Amino acid sequence: MNKFIHESWLILLMGATFAVLLAGAQTSLSGRIKENQEKALNEAIGAVVSGTVTTERVKINGYDRDVFKCLDTNGKMTGWAIEGVGMGFADKIRLVIGLGPDAATISGLKVIDNIETPGLGNKIADEGPDTFAEQFPGLRAVAEIAVVKGKPDEAGNEIQAITGATISSDAVAKIVNEALGKVRAELARTGAATGK
Amino acid sequence: MANATTDLQQFKAGLFENNPVLVQLLGMCPTLAVSNSIENGLVMGAAVIFVLVMSNLITSLLRNRIQAHVRILIFTLTIATFVTIADMALKAYVFEVSKKLGPFVPLIIVNCIIICRAEVVAIKSSLRRSLADALGCGIGFTMALCILGAIRELLGAGGLTVFKDWGLAWHLDPKTFEPHAWVIMIMPPGAFLTLGIVIGVVNQYRARKAKGGA
């Protein structure tokens, strides 16, 4: 027993001290970390559904990700924001899709998390004019989105893949199609009932 | 490093003639993985400097009480604690970069540079010497990462971005640059190519210096 204490007192003491240190760091930083994550999500929602000031979480049967009903300052509905997650080229891609109040048209798309190849696949997260994500506003949410390599057909529900990053482009379209496939019926129904 | 006589020499050894990455070839995993931009290198380097300093200081402080056969356990315990703290701090203060570094921050726990410095220097040196050594090796690691990151980012992305929010960014016009981008440089093969060339240049320089000195 003495030998045990003699050999291990330092480790036990260090373990206890470090536990206190870690608890301290956790307490002082976790609020900020959570704030960062929420801020990133809220900024994304504001970007895909313009005019949004407040959001309400909605539960959609058969869809386990977050869906938000977006409202402006007067409580008037601005649209829907849907979280989508799926596998990209390197790791999971997390994004937010914005829909109009009637859930018929896409109003925007923003990728929140991705570690796709820098310079190629990570262009899915680029912002501004002529970017990949800018092709989504205006597309129909009631039909599947197709990815093409050339110039997209105006009449079709098409987007053009990023050169050299077909897998990442396809992944984004697939995430959007899957998410919309699960939520569009119910959103259209709720939107028609409450959106007016 | 055995013949370094002053704390200053110990510090400089980590930067140049004993640079952990370019001379000792330690910590290759994070070096290859996160050297695709100068910003990743800086943030990763800062995290490693913090952990290295804390680990060396604590090891040096307790060096007369640590039982030889459990020293690795104590090193790992210390390193793991401070890596966890560093990881949380990055998530709290540089959220965007910490997302890009992903799992490579928690992986500092098994970064052999840190355990090597504890074993080679801190366990048998004074507090000041250990601190000088940690700063030297940590800054040496950061420098190597930034050199590789800068080369890869310039050739692959056509410019350098360091903390976009602070306005420290310079880029060629993407429209003119993009057709000529060496995209491979920011992908994993680019890491091996750049590291090989940089180490080759460093070796050439050292060989020449050794010849001149003799």
mmCIF file of C-alpha atoms in Angstrom, chain A residues 6-11 14-15 18-19 21-22 25-26 28-30 32-33 36-37 40 89 112-115 117-120 123 130, chain B residues 36 58 62 65-67 69-70 73-74 77-78 80-82 84-85 88-89 91-93 95-96 99-100 103 156 175 178 183 186-187:
data_model
loop_
_atom_site.group_PDB
_atom_site.id
_atom_site.type_symbol
_atom_site.label_atom_id
_atom_site.label_comp_id
_atom_site.label_asym_id
_atom_site.label_seq_id
_atom_site.Cartn_x
_atom_site.Cartn_y
_atom_site.Cartn_z
ATOM 1 C CA HIS A 6 4.719 6.360 -3.068
ATOM 2 C CA GLU A 7 4.649 5.629 -6.788
ATOM 3 C CA SER A 8 1.347 7.174 -7.712
ATOM 4 C CA TRP A 9 0.730 10.208 -5.530
ATOM 5 C CA LEU A 10 2.049 12.568 -8.146
ATOM 6 C CA ILE A 11 -0.120 11.155 -10.909
ATOM 7 C CA MET A 14 -1.844 15.879 -11.286
ATOM 8 C CA GLY A 15 -4.991 14.132 -12.472
ATOM 9 C CA PHE A 18 -5.885 18.903 -14.412
ATOM 10 C CA ALA A 19 -9.510 17.910 -13.914
ATOM 11 C CA LEU A 21 -8.294 23.094 -14.903
ATOM 12 C CA LEU A 22 -10.362 21.411 -17.609
ATOM 13 C CA ALA A 25 -11.857 25.963 -19.189
ATOM 14 C CA GLN A 26 -15.087 24.191 -20.059
ATOM 15 C CA SER A 28 -15.576 29.673 -19.133
ATOM 16 C CA LEU A 29 -15.454 28.780 -22.846
ATOM 17 C CA SER A 30 -18.456 26.568 -23.576
ATOM 18 C CA ARG A 32 -18.751 31.252 -26.288
ATOM 19 C CA ILE A 33 -18.369 28.104 -28.377
ATOM 20 C CA ASN A 36 -20.267 30.844 -32.247
ATOM 21 C CA GLN A 37 -22.148 27.828 -33.530
ATOM 22 C CA ALA A 40 -22.980 30.752 -37.741
ATOM 23 C CA PHE A 89 -15.778 14.271 -50.939
ATOM 24 C CA ILE A 112 -21.971 26.017 -43.087
ATOM 25 C CA ASP A 113 -19.493 23.182 -42.542
ATOM 26 C CA ASN A 114 -17.243 21.549 -45.103
ATOM 27 C CA ILE A 115 -13.648 20.414 -45.346
ATOM 28 C CA THR A 117 -10.468 20.264 -51.066
ATOM 29 C CA PRO A 118 -9.306 23.891 -50.816
ATOM 30 C CA GLY A 119 -9.487 25.627 -54.178
ATOM 31 C CA LEU A 120 -11.776 22.993 -55.700
ATOM 32 C CA LYS A 123 -15.931 26.531 -53.692
ATOM 33 C CA ASP A 130 -21.181 33.982 -60.005
ATOM 34 C CA ASN B 36 -2.136 23.951 -47.131
ATOM 35 C CA ILE B 58 5.332 21.344 -15.853
ATOM 36 C CA LEU B 62 8.303 18.285 -11.347
ATOM 37 C CA ARG B 65 9.604 14.079 -8.325
ATOM 38 C CA ILE B 66 8.679 12.186 -11.475
ATOM 39 C CA GLN B 67 9.372 8.459 -11.172
ATOM 40 C CA HIS B 69 9.093 4.502 -15.171
ATOM 41 C CA VAL B 70 5.870 6.517 -15.194
ATOM 42 C CA LEU B 73 2.245 8.604 -18.484
ATOM 43 C CA ILE B 74 2.831 11.973 -16.855
ATOM 44 C CA LEU B 77 -1.497 13.389 -19.058
ATOM 45 C CA THR B 78 -0.044 16.911 -19.136
ATOM 46 C CA ALA B 80 -3.678 15.877 -23.206
ATOM 47 C CA THR B 81 -4.932 18.399 -20.670
ATOM 48 C CA PHE B 82 -3.438 21.402 -22.412
ATOM 49 C CA THR B 84 -8.002 19.994 -24.729
ATOM 50 C CA ILE B 85 -7.811 23.524 -23.361
ATOM 51 C CA MET B 88 -11.641 24.728 -26.702
ATOM 52 C CA ALA B 89 -9.919 28.117 -26.892
ATOM 53 C CA LYS B 91 -13.264 26.926 -31.025
ATOM 54 C CA ALA B 92 -14.178 29.901 -28.864
ATOM 55 C CA TYR B 93 -11.922 32.540 -30.427
ATOM 56 C CA PHE B 95 -14.081 29.445 -34.862
ATOM 57 C CA GLU B 96 -13.633 29.455 -38.645
ATOM 58 C CA LYS B 99 -13.324 24.127 -38.256
ATOM 59 C CA LYS B 100 -10.689 23.783 -40.987
ATOM 60 C CA PRO B 103 -9.228 16.690 -35.875
ATOM 61 C CA GLY B 156 -2.337 26.445 -55.544
ATOM 62 C CA LYS B 175 -10.089 35.056 -63.285
ATOM 63 C CA GLU B 178 -7.367 30.108 -62.051
ATOM 64 C CA VAL B 183 -4.318 22.746 -57.667
ATOM 65 C CA ILE B 186 -3.092 22.336 -51.963
ATOM 66 C CA MET B 187 -3.971 18.662 -52.189
#
